[in-house]
PDB file of C-alpha atoms in Angstrom:
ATOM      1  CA  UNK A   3       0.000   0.000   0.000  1.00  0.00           C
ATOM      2  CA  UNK A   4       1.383   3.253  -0.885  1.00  0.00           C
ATOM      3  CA  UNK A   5       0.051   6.427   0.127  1.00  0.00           C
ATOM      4  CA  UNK A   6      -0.005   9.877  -1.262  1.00  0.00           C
ATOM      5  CA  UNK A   7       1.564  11.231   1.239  1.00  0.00           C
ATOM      6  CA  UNK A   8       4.165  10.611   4.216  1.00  0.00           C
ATOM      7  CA  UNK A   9       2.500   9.821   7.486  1.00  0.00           C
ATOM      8  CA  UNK A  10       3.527   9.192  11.043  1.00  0.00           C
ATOM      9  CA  UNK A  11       1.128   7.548  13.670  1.00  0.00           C
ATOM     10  CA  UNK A  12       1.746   8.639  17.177  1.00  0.00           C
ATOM     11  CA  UNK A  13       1.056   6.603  20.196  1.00  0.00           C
ATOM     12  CA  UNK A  14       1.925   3.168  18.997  1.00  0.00           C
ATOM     13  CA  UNK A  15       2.343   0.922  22.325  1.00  0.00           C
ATOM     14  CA  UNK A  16       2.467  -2.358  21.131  1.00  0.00           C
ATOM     15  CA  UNK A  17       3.640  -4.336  18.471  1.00  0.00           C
ATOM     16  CA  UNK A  18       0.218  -5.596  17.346  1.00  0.00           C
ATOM     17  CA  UNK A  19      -0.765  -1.243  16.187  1.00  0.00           C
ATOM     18  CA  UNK A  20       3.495  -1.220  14.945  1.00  0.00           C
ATOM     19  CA  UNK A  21       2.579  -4.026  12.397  1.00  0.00           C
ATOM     20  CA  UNK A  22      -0.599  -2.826  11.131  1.00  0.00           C
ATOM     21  CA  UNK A  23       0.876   0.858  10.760  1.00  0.00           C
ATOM     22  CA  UNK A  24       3.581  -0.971   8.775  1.00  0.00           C
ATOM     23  CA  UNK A  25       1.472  -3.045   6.709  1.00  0.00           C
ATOM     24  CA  UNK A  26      -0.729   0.547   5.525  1.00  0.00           C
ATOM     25  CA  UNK A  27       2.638   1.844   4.352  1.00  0.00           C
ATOM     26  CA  UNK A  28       3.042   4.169   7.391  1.00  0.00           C
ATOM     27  CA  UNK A  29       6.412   6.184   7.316  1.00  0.00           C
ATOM     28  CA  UNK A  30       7.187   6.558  10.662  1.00  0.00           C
ATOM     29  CA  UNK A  31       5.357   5.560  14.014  1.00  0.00           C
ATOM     30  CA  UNK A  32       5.836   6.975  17.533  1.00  0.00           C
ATOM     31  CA  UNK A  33       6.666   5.099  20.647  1.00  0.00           C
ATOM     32  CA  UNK A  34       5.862   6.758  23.925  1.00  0.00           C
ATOM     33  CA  UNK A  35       9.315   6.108  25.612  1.00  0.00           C
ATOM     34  CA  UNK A  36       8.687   8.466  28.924  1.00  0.00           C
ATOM     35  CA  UNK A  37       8.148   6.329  31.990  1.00  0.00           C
ATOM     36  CA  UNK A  38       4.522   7.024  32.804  1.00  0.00           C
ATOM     37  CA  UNK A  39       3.052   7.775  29.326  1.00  0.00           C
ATOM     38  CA  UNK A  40       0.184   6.075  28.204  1.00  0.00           C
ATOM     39  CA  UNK A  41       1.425   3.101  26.297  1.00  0.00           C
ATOM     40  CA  UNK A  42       5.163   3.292  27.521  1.00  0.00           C
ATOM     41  CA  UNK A  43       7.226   0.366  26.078  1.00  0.00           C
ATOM     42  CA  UNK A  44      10.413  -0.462  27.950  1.00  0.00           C
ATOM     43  CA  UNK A  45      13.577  -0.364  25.952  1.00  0.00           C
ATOM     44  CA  UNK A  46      13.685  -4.218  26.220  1.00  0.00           C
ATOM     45  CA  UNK A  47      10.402  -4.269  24.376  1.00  0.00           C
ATOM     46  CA  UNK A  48      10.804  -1.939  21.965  1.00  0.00           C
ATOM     47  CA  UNK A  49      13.755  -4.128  20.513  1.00  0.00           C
ATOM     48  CA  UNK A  50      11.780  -7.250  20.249  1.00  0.00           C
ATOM     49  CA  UNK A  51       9.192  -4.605  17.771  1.00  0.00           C
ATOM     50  CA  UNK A  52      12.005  -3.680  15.814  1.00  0.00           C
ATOM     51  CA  UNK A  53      13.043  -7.337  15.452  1.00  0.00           C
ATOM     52  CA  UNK A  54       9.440  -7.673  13.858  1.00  0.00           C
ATOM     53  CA  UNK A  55       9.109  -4.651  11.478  1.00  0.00           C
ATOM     54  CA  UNK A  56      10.705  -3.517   8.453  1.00  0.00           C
ATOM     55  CA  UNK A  57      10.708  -0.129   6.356  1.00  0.00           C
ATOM     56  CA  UNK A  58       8.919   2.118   9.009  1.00  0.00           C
ATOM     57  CA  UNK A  59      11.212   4.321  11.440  1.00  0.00           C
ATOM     58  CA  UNK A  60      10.860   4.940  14.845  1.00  0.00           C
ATOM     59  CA  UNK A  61      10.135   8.429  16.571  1.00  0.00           C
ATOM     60  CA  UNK A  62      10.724   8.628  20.655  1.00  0.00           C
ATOM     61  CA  UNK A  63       7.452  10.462  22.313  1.00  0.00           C
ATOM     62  CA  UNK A  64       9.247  12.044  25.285  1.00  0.00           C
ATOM     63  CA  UNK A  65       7.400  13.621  28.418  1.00  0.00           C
ATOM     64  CA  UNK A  66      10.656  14.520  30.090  1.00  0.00           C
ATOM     65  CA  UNK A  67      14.804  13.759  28.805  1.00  0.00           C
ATOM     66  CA  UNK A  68      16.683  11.612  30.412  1.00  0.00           C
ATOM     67  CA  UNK A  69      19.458  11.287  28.031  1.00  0.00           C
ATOM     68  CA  UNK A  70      21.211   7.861  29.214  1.00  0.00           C
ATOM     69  CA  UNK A  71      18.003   6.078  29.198  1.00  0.00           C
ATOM     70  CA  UNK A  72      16.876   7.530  25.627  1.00  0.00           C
ATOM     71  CA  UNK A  73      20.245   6.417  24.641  1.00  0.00           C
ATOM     72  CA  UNK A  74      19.334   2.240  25.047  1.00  0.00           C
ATOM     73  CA  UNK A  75      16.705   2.718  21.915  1.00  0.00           C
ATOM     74  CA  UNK A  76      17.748   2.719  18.516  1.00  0.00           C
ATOM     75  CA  UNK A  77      15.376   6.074  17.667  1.00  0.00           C
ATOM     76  CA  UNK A  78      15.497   7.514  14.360  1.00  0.00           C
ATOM     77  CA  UNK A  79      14.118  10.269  16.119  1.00  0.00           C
ATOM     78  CA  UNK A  80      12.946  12.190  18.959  1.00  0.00           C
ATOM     79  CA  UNK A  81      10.199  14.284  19.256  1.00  0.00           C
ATOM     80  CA  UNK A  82      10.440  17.290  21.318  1.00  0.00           C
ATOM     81  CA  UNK A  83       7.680  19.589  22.670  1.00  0.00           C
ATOM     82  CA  UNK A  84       9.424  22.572  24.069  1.00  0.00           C
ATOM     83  CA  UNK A  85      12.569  24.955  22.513  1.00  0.00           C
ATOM     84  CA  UNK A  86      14.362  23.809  26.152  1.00  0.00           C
ATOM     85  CA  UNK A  87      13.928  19.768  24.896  1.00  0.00           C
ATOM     86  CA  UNK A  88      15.853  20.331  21.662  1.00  0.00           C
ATOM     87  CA  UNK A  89      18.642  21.779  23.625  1.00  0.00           C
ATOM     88  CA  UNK A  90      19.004  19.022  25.810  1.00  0.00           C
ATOM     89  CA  UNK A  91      18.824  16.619  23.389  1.00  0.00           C
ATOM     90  CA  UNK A  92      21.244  17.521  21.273  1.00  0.00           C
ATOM     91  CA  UNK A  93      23.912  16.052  23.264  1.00  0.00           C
ATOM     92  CA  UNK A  94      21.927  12.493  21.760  1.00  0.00           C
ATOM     93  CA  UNK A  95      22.709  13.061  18.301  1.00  0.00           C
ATOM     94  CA  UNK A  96      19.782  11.739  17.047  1.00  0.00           C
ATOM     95  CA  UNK A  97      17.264  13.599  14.805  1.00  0.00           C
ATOM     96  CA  UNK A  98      15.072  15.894  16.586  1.00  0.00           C
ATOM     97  CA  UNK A  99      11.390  16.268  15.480  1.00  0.00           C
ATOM     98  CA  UNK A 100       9.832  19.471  16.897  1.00  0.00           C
ATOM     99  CA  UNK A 101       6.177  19.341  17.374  1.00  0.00           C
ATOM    100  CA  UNK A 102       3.993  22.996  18.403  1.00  0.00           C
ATOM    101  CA  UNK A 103       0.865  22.940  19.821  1.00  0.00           C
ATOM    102  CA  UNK A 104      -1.779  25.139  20.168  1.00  0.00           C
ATOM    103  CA  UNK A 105      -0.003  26.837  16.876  1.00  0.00           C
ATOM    104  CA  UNK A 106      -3.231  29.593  15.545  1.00  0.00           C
ATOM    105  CA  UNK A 107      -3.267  30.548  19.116  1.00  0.00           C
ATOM    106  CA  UNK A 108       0.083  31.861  19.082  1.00  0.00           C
ATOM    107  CA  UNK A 109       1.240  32.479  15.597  1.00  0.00           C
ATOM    108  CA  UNK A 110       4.214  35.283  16.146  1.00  0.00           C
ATOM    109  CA  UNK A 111       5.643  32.659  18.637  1.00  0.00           C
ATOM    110  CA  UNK A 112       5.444  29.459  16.052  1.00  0.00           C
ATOM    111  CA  UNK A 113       7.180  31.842  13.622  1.00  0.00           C
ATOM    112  CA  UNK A 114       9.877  32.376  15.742  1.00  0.00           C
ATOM    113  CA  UNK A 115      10.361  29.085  16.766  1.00  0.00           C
ATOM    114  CA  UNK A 116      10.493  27.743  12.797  1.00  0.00           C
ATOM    115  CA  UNK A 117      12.670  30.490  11.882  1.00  0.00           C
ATOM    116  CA  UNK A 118      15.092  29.575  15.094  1.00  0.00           C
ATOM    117  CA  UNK A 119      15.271  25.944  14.411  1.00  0.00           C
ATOM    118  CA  UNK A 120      14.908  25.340  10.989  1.00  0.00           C
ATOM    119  CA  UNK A 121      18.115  24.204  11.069  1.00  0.00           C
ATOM    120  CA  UNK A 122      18.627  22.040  13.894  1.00  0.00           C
ATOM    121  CA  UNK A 123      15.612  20.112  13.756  1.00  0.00           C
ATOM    122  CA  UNK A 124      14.233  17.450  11.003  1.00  0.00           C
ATOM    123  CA  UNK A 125      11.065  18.927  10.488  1.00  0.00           C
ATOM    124  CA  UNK A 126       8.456  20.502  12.529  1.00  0.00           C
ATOM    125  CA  UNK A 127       5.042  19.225  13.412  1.00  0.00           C
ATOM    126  CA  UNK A 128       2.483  21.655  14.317  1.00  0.00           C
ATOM    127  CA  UNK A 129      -0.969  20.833  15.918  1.00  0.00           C
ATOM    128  CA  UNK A 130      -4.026  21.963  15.286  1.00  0.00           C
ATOM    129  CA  UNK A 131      -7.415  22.122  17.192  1.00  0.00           C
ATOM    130  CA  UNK A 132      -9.390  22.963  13.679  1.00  0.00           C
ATOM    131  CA  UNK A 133      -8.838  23.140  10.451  1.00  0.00           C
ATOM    132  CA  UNK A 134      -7.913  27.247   9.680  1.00  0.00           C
ATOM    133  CA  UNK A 135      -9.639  28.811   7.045  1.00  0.00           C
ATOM    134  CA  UNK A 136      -9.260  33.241   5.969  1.00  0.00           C
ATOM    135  CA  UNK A 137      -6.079  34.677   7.141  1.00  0.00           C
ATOM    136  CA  UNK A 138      -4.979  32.041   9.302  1.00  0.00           C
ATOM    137  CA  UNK A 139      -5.541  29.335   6.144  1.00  0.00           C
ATOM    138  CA  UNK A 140      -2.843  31.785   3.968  1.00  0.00           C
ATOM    139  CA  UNK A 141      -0.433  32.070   6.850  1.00  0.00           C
ATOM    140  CA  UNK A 142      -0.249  27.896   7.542  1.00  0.00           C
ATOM    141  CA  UNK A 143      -0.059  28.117   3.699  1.00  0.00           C
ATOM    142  CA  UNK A 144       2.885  30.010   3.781  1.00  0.00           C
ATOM    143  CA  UNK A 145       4.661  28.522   6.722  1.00  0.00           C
ATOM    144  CA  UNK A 146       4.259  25.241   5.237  1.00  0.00           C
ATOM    145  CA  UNK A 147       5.712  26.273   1.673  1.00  0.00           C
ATOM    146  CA  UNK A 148       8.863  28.184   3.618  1.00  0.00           C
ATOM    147  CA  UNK A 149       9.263  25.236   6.289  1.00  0.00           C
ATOM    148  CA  UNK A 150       9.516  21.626   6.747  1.00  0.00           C
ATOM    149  CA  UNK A 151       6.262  21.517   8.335  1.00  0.00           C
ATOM    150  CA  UNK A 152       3.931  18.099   8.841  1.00  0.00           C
ATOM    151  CA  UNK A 153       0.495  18.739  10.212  1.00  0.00           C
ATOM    152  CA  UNK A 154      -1.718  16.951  13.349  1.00  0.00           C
ATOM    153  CA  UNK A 155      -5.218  17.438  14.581  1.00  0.00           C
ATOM    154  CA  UNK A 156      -8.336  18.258  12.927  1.00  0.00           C
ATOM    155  CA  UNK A 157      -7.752  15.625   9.794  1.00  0.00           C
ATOM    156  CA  UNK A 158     -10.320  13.054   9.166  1.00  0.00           C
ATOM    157  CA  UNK A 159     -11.371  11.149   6.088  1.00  0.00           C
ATOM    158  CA  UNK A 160     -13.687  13.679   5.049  1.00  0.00           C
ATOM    159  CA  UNK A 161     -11.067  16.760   4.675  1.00  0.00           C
ATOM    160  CA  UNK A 162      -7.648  14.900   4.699  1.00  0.00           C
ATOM    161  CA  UNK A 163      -7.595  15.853   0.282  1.00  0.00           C
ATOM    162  CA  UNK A 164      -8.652  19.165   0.858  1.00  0.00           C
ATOM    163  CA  UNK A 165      -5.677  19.421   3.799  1.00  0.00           C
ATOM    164  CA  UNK A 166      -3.080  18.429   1.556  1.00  0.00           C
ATOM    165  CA  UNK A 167      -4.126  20.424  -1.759  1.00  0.00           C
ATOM    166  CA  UNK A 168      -4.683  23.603   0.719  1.00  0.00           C
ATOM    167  CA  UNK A 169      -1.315  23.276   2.771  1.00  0.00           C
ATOM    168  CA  UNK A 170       1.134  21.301   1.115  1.00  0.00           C
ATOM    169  CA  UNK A 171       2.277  19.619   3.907  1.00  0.00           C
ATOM    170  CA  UNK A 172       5.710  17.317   3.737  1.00  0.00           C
ATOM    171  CA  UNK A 173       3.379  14.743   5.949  1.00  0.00           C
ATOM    172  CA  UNK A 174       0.233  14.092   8.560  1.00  0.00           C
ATOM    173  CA  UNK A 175       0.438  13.414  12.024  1.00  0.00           C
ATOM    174  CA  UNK A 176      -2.570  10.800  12.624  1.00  0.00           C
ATOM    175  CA  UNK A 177      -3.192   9.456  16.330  1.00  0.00           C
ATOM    176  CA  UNK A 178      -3.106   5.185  16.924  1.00  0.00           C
ATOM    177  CA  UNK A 179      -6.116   3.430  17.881  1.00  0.00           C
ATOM    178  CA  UNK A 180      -8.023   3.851  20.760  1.00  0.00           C
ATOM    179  CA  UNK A 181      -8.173   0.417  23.169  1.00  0.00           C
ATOM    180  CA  UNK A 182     -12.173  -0.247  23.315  1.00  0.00           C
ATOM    181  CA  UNK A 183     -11.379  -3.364  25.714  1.00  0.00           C
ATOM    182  CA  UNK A 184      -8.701  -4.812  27.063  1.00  0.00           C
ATOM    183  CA  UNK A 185      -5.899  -6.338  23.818  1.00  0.00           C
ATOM    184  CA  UNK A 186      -9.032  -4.869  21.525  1.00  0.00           C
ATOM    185  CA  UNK A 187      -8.143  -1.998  19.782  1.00  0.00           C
ATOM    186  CA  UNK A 188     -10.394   0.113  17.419  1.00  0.00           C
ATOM    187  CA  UNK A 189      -8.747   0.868  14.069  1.00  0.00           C
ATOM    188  CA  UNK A 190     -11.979   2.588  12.157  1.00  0.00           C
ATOM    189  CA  UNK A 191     -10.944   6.110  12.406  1.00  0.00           C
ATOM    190  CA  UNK A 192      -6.837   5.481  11.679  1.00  0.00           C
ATOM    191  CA  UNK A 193      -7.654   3.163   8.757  1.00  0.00           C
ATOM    192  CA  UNK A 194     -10.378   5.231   6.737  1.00  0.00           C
ATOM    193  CA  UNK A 195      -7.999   8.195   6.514  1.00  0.00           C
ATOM    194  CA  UNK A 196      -5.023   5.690   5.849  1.00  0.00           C
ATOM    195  CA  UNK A 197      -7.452   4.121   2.924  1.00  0.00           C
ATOM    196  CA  UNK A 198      -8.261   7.712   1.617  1.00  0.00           C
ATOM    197  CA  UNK A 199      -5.051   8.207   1.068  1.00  0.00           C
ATOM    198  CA  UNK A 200      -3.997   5.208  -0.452  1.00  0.00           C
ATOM    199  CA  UNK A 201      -2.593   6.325  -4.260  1.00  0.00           C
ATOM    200  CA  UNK A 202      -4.361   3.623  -5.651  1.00  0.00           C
ATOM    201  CA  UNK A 203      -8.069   5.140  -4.405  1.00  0.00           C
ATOM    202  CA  UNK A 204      -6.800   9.031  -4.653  1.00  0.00           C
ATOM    203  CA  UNK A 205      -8.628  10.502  -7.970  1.00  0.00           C
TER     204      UNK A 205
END
């Protein structure tokens, strides 16, 4: 399955989610690696994933750094939340992924924050609570066409096309499934915006 454009899924906690996010031709997936998150997988574990998976890379969801104990996963990157996280983990060496939240309610701050880090980080991923439309449609526009920018929040299989043709994204951000019951995990949601963009259904 190929898909029309690059896509990360965030929250993957178990190997069961890492396979099927492989198998829909998902780029990259995210592994909450912070003791305490919700679906934390243990360096241990996350190596016997790995062992099962092929031609996805793996992005560290960090709550906190601890450098020597994000140094026992082979990460192909780490995804920081604050300016004060990519400083600290440079000292890693690994990619850095830099995601903004909250990004229409602060735009002169996001600005500053691309324009400071362009450099030093992979690409940026910036979170939305709705889709913007007038003025703040134009200026996402534009940050995306000047940045590396991926986008999260707000996209569903009824506006995911009209995302990409309006922003030009480099990728989407989508969230893993949500566990309905215990080891049952509900894919609807994940998989109709992964089918959407499938090249072989896009018109």
């Amino acid at each position: 399955m190929a898909l029309k454009t690059s896509v990360k899924v965030s929250k993957v906690g178990n190997l069961h989610d890492a396979r099927y996010c492989a198998g829909m031709g998902v780029d990259m997936i995210g592994i909450p690696v912070s003791e305490g998150m919700e679906g934390y997988i243990p360096s241990e574990n996350f190596t016997e994933i790995v062992g099962w998976l092929a031609g996805v890379k793996y992005v560290g969801e960090i709550t906190s750094v601890d450098v020597e104990k994000l140094g026992e996963y082979k990460l192909d990157y780490i995804e920081a939340t604050t300016s004060a996280e990519v400083e600290q983990l440079k000292a890693l060496g690994t990619p850095i992924i830099l995601k903004l939240e909250e990004v229409l309610e602060r735009p002169a701050e996001v600005e500053e924050l691309l324009a400071k880090y362009e450099s030093e980080v992979a690409f940026f991923i910036l979170e939305l609570k709705e889709i913007p439309s007038g003025a703040e449609e134009g200026w996402l526009a534009g940050l995306s066409e000047k940045y590396s920018v991926w986008l999260k929040g707000a996209i569903n299989v009824e506006n995911v096309h009209e995302v990409l043709d309006t922003f030009s994204p480099k990728g989407l951000v989508l969230t893993g499934s949500e566990e309905i019951k215990t080891g049952v995990n509900d894919f609807d949601a994940l998989a109709d915006v992964l089918e959407a963009l499938d090249t072989d259904e896009y018109a």
